[in-house]
Coordinates of C-alpha atoms and ligand atoms in Angstrom, one line a residue:
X1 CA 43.9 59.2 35.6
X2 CA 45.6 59.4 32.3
X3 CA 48.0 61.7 31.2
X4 CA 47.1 64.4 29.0
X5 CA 48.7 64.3 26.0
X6 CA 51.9 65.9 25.4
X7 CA 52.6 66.4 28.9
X8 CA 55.9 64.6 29.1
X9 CA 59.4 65.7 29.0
X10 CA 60.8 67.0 26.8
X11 CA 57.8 68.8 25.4
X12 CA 56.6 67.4 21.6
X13 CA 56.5 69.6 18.7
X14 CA 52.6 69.7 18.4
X15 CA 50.1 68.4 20.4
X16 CA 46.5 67.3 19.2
X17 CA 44.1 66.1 22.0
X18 CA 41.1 64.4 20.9
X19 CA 39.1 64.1 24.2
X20 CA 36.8 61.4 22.5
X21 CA 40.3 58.8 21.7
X22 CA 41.2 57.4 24.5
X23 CA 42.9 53.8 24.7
X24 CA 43.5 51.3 26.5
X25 CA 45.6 48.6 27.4
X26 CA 44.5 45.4 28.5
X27 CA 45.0 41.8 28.6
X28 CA 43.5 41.8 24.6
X29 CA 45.9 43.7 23.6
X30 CA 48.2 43.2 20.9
X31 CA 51.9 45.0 19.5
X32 CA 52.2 44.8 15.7
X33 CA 55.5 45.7 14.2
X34 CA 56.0 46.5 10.7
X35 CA 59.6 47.7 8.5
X36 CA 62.2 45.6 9.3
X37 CA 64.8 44.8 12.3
X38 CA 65.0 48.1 14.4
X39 CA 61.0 47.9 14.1
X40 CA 61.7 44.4 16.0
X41 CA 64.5 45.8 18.3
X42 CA 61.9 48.5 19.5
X43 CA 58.6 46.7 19.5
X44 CA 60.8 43.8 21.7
X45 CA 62.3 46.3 24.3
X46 CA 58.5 48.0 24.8
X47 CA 57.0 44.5 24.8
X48 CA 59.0 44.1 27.8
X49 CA 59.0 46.9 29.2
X50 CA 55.0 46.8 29.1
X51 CA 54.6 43.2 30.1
X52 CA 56.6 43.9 33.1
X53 CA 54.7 47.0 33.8
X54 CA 51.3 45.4 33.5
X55 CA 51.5 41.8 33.7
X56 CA 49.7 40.9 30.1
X57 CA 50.7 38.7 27.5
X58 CA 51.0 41.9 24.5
X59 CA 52.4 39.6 21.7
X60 CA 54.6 41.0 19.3
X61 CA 53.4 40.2 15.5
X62 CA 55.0 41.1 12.3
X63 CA 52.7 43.0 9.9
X64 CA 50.6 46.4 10.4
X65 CA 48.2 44.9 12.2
X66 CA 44.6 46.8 12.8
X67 CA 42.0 44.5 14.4
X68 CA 40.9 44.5 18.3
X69 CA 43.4 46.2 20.5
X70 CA 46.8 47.0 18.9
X71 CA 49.9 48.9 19.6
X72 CA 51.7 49.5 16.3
X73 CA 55.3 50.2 15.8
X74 CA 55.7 51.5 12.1
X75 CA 59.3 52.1 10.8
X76 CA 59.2 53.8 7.4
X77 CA 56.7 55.7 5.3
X78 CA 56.7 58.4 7.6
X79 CA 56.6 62.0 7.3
X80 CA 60.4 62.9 6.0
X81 CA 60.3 66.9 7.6
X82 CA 60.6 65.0 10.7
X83 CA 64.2 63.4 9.9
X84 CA 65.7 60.4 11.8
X85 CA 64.6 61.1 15.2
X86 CA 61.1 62.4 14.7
X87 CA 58.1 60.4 15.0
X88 CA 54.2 60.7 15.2
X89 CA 52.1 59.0 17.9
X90 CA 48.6 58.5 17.1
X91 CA 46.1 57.6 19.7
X92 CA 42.8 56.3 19.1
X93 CA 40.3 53.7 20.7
X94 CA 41.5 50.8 18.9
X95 CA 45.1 51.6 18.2
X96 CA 48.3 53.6 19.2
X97 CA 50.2 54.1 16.2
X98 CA 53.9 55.5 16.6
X99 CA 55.3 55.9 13.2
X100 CA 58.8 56.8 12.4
X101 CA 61.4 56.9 9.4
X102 CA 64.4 55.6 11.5
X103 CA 64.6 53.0 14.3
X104 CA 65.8 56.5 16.4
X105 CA 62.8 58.2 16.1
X106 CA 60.8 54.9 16.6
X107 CA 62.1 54.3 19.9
X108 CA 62.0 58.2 20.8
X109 CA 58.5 57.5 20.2
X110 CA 58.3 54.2 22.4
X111 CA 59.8 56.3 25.2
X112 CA 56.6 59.1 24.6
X113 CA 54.2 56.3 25.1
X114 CA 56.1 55.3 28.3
X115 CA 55.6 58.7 29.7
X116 CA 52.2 58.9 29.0
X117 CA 51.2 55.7 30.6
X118 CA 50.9 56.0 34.5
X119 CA 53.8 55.5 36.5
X120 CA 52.9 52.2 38.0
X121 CA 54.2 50.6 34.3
X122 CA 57.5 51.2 35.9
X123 CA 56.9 48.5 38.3
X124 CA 55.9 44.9 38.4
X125 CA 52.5 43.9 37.5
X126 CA 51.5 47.6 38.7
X127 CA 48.4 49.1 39.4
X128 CA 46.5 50.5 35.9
X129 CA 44.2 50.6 34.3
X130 CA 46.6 51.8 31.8
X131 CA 44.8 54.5 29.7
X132 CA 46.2 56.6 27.3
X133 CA 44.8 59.9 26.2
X134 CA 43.7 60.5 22.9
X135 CA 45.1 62.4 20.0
X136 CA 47.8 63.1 17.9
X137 CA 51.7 64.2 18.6
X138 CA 54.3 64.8 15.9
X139 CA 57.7 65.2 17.1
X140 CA 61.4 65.8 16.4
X141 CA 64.4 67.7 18.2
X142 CA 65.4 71.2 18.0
X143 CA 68.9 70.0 18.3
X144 CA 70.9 66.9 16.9
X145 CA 73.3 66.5 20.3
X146 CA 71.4 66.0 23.2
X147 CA 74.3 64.7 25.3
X148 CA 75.0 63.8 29.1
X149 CA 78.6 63.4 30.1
X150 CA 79.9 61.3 32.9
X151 CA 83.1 61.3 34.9
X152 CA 83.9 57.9 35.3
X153 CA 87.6 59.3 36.0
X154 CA 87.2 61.2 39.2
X155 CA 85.4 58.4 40.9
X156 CA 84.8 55.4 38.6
X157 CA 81.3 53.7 38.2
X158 CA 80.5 50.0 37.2
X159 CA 79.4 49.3 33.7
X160 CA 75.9 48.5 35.0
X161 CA 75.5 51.8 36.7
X162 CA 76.3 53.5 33.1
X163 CA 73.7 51.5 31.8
X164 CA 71.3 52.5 34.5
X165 CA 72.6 55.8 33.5
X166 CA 71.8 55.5 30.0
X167 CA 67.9 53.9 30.6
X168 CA 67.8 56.9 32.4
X169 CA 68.7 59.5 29.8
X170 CA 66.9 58.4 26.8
X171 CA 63.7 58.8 29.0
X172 CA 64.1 62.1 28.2
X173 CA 65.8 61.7 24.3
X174 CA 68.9 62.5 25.5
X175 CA 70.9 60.8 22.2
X176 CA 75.1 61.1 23.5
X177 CA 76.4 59.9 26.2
X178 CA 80.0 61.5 26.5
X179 CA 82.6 59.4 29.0
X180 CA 84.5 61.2 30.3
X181 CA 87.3 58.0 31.1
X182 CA 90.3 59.8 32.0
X183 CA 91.6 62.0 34.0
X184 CA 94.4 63.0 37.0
X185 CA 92.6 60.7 39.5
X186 CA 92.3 57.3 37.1
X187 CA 92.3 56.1 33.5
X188 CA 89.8 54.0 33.1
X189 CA 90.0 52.4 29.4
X190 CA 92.3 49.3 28.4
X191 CA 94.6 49.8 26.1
X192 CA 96.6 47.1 24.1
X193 CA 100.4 47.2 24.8
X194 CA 100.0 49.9 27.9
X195 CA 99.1 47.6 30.3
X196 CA 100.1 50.0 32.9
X197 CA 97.5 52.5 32.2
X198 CA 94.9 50.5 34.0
X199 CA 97.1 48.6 36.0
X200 CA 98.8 51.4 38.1
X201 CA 96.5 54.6 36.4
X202 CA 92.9 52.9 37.3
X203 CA 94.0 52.0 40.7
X204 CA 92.5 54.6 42.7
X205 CA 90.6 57.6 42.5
X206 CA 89.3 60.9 44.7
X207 CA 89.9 60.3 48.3
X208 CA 92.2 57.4 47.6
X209 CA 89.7 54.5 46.8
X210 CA 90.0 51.3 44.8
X211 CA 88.9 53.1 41.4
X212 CA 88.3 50.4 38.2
X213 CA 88.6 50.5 34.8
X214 CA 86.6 48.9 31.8
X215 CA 88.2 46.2 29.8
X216 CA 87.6 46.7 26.0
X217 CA 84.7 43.7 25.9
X218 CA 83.3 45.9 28.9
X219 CA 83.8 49.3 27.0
X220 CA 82.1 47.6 24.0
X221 CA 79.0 46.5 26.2
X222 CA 78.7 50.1 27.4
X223 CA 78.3 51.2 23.3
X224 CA 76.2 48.4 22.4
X225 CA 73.4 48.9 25.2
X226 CA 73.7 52.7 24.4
X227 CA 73.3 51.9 20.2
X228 CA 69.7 49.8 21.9
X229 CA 69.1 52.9 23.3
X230 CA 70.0 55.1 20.3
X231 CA 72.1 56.8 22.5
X232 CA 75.5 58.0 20.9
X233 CA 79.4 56.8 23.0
X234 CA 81.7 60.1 23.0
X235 CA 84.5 58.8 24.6
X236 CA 86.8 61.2 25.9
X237 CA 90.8 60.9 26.5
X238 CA 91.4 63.5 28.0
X239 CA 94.9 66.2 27.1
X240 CA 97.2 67.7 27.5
X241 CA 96.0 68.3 30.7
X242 CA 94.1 65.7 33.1
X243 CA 97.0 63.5 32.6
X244 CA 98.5 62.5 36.0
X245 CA 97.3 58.9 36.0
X246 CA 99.0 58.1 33.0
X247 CA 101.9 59.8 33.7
X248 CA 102.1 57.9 37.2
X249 CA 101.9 54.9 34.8
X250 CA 104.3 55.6 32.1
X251 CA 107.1 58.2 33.4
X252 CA 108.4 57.9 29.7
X253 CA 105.6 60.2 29.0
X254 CA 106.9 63.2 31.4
X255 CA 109.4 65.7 30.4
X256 CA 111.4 64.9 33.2
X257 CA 111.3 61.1 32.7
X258 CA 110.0 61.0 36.8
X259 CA 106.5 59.4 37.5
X260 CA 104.7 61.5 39.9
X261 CA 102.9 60.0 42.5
X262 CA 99.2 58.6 41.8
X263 CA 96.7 61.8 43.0
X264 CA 93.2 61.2 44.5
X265 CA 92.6 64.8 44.6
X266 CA 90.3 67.3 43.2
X267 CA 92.6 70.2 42.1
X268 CA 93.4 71.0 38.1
X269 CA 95.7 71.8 36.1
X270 CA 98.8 70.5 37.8
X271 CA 99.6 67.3 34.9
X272 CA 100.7 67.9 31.0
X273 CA 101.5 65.1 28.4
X274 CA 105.2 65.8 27.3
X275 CA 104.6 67.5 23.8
X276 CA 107.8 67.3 22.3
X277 CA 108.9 63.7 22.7
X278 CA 107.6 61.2 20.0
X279 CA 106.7 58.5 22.7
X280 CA 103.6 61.1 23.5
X281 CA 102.2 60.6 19.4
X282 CA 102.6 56.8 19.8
X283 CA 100.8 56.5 22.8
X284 CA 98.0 58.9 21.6
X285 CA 97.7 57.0 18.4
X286 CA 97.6 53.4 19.9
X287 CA 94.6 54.9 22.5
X288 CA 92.8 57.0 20.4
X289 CA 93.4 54.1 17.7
X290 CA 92.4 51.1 19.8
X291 CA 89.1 53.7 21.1
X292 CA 87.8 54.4 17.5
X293 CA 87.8 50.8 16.3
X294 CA 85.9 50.0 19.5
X295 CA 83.5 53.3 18.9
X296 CA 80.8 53.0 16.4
X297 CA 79.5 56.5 16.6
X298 CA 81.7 59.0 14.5
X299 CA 82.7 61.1 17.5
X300 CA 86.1 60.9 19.9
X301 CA 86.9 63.5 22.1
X302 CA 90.5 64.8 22.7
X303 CA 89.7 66.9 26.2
X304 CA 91.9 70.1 25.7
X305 CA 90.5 72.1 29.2
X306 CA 92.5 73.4 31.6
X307 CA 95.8 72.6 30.3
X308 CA 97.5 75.3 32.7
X309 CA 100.7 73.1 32.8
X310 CA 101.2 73.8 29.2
X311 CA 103.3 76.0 27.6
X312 CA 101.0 77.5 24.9
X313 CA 102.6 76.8 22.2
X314 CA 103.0 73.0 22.8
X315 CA 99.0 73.4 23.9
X316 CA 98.6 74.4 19.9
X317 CA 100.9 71.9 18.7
X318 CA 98.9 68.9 20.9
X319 CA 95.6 69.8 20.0
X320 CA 96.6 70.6 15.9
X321 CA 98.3 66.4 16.4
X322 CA 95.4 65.5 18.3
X323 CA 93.2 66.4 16.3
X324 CA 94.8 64.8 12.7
X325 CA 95.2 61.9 14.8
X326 CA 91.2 61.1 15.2
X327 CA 90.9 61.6 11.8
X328 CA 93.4 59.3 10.7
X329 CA 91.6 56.8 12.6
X330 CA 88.5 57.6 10.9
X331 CA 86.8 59.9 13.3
X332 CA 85.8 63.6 14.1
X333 CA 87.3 65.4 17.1
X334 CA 85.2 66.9 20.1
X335 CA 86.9 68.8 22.4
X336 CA 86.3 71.2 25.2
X337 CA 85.9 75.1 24.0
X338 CA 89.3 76.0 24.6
X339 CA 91.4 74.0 22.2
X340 CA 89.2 76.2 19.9
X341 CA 92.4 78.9 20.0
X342 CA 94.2 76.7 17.6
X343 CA 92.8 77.2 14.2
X344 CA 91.3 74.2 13.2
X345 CA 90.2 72.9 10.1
X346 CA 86.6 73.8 9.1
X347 CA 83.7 72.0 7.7
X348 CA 84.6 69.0 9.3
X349 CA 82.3 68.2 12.1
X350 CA 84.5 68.8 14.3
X351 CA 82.8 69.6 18.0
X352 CA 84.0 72.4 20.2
X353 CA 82.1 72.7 23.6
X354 CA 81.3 75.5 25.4
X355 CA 81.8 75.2 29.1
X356 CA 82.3 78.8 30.3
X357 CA 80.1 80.9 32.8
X358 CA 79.8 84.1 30.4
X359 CA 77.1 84.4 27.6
X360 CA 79.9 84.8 25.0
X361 CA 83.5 84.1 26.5
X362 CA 86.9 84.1 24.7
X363 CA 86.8 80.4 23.8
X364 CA 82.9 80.5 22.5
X365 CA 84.4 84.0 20.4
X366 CA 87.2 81.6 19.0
X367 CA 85.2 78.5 18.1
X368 CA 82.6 80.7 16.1
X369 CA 85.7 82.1 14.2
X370 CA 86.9 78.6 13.7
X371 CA 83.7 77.5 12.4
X372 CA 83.7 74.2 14.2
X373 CA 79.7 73.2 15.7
X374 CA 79.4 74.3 18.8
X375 CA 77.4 72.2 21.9
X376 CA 76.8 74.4 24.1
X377 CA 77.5 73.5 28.5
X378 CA 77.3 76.6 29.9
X379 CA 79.2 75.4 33.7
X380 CA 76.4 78.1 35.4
X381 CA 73.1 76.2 33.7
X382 CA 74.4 72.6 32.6
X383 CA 76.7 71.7 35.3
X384 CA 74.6 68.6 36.5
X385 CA 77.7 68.8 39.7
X386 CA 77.2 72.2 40.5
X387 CA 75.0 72.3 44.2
X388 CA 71.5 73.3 44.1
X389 CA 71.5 75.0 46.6
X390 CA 73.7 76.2 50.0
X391 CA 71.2 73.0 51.3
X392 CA 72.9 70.3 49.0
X393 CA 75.9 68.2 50.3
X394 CA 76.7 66.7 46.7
X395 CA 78.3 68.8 44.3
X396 CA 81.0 71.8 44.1
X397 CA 80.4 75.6 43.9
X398 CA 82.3 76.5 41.1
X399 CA 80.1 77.5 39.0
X400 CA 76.9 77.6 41.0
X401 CA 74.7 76.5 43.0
X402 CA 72.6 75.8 40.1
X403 CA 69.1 75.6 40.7
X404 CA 66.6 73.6 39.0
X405 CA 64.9 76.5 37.4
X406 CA 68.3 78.1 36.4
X407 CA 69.7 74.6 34.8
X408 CA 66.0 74.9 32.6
X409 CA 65.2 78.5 32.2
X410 CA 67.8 79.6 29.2
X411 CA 67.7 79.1 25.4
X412 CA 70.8 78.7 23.2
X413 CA 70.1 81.3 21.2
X414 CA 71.6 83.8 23.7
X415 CA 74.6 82.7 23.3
X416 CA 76.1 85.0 20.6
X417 CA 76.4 82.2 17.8
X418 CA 75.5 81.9 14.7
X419 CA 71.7 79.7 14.6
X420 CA 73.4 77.4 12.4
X421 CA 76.6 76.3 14.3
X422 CA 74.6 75.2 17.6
X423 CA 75.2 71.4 17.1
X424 CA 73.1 70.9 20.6
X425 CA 73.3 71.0 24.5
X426 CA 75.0 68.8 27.0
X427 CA 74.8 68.3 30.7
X428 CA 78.4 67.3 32.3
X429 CA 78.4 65.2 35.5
X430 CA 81.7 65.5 37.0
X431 CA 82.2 63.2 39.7
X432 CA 84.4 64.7 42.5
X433 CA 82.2 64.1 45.0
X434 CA 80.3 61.5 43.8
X435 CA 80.5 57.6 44.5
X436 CA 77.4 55.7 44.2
X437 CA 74.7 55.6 41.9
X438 CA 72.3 57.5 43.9
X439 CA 74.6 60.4 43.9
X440 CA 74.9 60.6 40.5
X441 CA 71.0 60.2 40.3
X442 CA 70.6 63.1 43.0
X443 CA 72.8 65.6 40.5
X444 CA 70.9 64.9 37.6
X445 CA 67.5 64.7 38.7
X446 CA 65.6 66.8 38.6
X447 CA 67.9 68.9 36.7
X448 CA 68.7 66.4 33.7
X449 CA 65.4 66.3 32.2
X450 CA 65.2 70.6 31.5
X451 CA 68.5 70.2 29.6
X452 CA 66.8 67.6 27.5
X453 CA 64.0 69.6 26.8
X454 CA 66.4 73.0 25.8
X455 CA 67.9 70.3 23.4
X456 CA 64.6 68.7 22.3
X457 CA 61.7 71.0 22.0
X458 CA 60.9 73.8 20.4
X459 CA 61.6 76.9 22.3
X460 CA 57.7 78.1 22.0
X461 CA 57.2 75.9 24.6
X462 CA 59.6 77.5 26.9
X463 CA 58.2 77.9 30.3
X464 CA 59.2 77.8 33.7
X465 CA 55.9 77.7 35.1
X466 CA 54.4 75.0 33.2
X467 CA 57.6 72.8 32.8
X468 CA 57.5 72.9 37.0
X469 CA 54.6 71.0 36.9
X470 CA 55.5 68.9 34.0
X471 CA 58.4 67.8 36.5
X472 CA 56.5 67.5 39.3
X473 CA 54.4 64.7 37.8
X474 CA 58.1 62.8 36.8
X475 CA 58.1 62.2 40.8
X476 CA 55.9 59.2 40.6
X477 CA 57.8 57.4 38.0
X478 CA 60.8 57.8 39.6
X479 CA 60.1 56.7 42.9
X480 CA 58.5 53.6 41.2
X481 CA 62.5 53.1 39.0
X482 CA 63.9 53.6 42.6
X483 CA 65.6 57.0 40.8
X484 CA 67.1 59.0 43.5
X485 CA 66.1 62.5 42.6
X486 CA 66.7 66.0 44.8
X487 CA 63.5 67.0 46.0
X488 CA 63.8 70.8 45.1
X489 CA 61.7 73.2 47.3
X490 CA 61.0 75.1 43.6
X491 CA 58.7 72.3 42.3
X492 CA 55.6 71.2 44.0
X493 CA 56.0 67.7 44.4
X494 CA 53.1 65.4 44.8
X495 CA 53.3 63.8 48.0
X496 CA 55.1 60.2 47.7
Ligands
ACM501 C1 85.8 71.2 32.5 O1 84.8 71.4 33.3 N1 87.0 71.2 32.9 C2 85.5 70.9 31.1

């Protein structure tokens, strides 16, 4: 049975069922592309993903093609209210029509008709027929940062399980993907003329194994299959705190001149960058440097959490250096909600986000005075490690457990900042106690895809009870992508 329209995640904007426009696909059909090379870009990565899914020929032909059977990817001369990432999907008997003004909202679009088809497209040549309910949607986010970050420090992960990762996000428009590369367990970045980073700082990781790192062709691979995915790179470097692998490499950068032993721990706050000494501003220039050349998106984020082994006012003289430093390499700071207690300079993009437990803690009270945008990660709804329950083995307590309906059920508007400064949502993934794949798969589903949906849709469609079963029918699909996902005793699962 189809889909009915609109029910995917996140939610759409408006929803128009016309019971009497059903289509279908079939060996006939055709996909017509029309405005230029993301229009071929998106139209080539559905072809294939439909091809695979059910074992047709669907051609790909320039021009806006209306005869027979025709999927048509329009890019341009669309409605302008709906911005970049908006998009409408138009479903008739002869045609779907997803129209768009940017390649963003063309493949957001793509990814609606994905969700609507049954989940056997997600497999080889699998079963159809592969009908799609008629109508209209017209779409576009709530939010402009969707984000998931990923610990790659804690435990490090191959670059073709962050691109698994990042398929797996923009099935629900999730648009940045925030790497989180270093940290006290592992660095995990190479960097030109600090070989050592990598060498002795990305050779291990929590509970002492082999760890990794990602060469800058490698790093450049992640960004470029996230850009075909119109999915935003935020890498992180993380200070002055989080900093014991590079210190084990580089003793220059300690106060003491010692390097400490390597940690494969999970404790915080133990490791500080040595503020005063001028070697520190030459090694955060060459990374942060060498990271924005390699980082198309206009984001690089300077860490600034938990920094208990600095003195304070070294934290405000970091973060103020920090800071200038991205934007002499041509790029806007993002950094956790605390470095918010240094003023910082308004009206420039910059990113402060908001990790905290409380509804309206001391750092979300600073970063509203600063002005700066605000994403909003509250560690109690967003924290894809947190447990979901005293069941779960994966994850830490900290902050939770975090159920599935308490990760979906909140709005940012009750968080006591201005409507304006809410930049968007993110989901962390920390990954202490994570090592493969399926772990991180188990955190984040069925969690992931609510967060997306706080970013994405409007909050009149905000509702536990219908959302539940909105997830439930997500199961199929992602037993047929081999997703990993907790079966939560809160969601009615169909029977697999
Ligand atoms: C954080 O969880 N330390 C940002």
């Amino acid at each position: 049975m189809a889909a009915n329209l609109g029910d995917i995640i996140p939610a759409p904007l408006s929803v128009d069922p016309d019971p009497g426009g059903d289509f279908t696909i079939d060996s006939a059909t055709v996909i017509a592309r029309s405005g230029g090379s993301e229009a071929t870009s998106v139209s080539d990565w559905l072809a294939e993903l439909l091809r695979h899914g059910t074992g047709f020929a669907l051609p790909v032909a320039a021009g806006a093609a209306r005869a027979g059977s025709v999927i048509a990817l329009e890019l341009g001369d669309a409605d302008s209210s709906l911005g970049d990432e908006g998009y409408t999907l138009a479903v008739s008997p002869g045609s779907v029509v997803i129209r768009a003004a940017a390649g963003a909202g063309l493949f957001h679009g793509a990814e609606t008709l994905r969700q609507l088809l049954p989940a056997g497209i997600e497999t080889a040549g699998g079963r159809g027929p592969w009908i799609v309910s008629g109508g209209k949607i017209v779409d576009r986010p709530r939010y402009p940062w969707r984000g998931a970050m990923l610990d790659v420090a804690r435990h490090f992960f191959s670059v073709a399980d962050v691109e698994r990762y990042i398929d797996e996000i923009a099935l629900y428009k999730i648009n940045v993907l925030h790497l989180h590369l270093t940290d006290d367990q592992g660095w995990r970045i190479a960097i030109s003329g600090w070989p050592r980073l990598t060498a002795v700082g990305g050779s291990t990781e929590v509970g002492g194994g082999a760890g990794g790192y990602y060469t800058q062709d490698q790093y450049r691979q992640i960004v470029a299959y996230a850009a075909s995915r119109y999915v935003t790179v935020v890498p992180e470097i993380d200070g002055p705190g989080h900093v014991n692998a590079a210190l084990a490499a580089y003793p220059e950068l300690t106060c003491s001149g010692t390097a400490p032993p390597l940690y494969t721990g999970i404790e915080v706050g133990f490791s500080s960058l040595c503020v005063g000494k001028p070697v520190t501003y030459r090694f955060l220039d060459d990374v942060l440097g060498q990271l924005a050349a390699m980082t198309p998106g206009p984001y690089i984020a300077i860490g600034g959490d938990e920094a208990k082994s600095t003195p304070p006012e070294d934290y405000v003289a970091f973060i103020e250096k920090a800071v200038q430093i991205v934007a002499a390499h041509g790029k806007t700071a993002v950094g956790w909600s605390e470095m918010a207690a240094v003023p910082l300079p308004s009206g420039t993009g910059i990113v402060a986000e908001y990790w905290d437990t409380s509804d309206n803690g001391e750092s979300l009270r600073t970063a509203v005075q600063d002005d700066v945008r605000i994403v909003l990660a509250p560690g109690n709804r967003a924290y894809l490690d947190q447990k979901y329950d005293d069941n779960t083995t994966l994850g830490l307590v900290w902050a939770g457990p975090t159920s599935v309906e308490t990760a979906y059920d909140w709005d940012p508007t009750s968080y006591e900042v201005p409507a304006g400064q809410v930049e968007g949502v993110e989901a962390p993934l920390f990954s202490e106690t994570l090592t493969t794949m399926s772990d991180i798969e188990q955190m984040a589903f069925p969690r992931l895809p609510g967060i997306a949906e706080i970013g994405w849709s409007p909050q009149s469609t905000h509702d536990w009870s219908s959302y539940r079963l909105r997830l439930a029918a997500q199961a199929p699909r992602w037993e047929a992508m081999n997703l990993d996902f907790y079966r939560s005793p809160e969601v009615s699962w169909p029977a697999g």
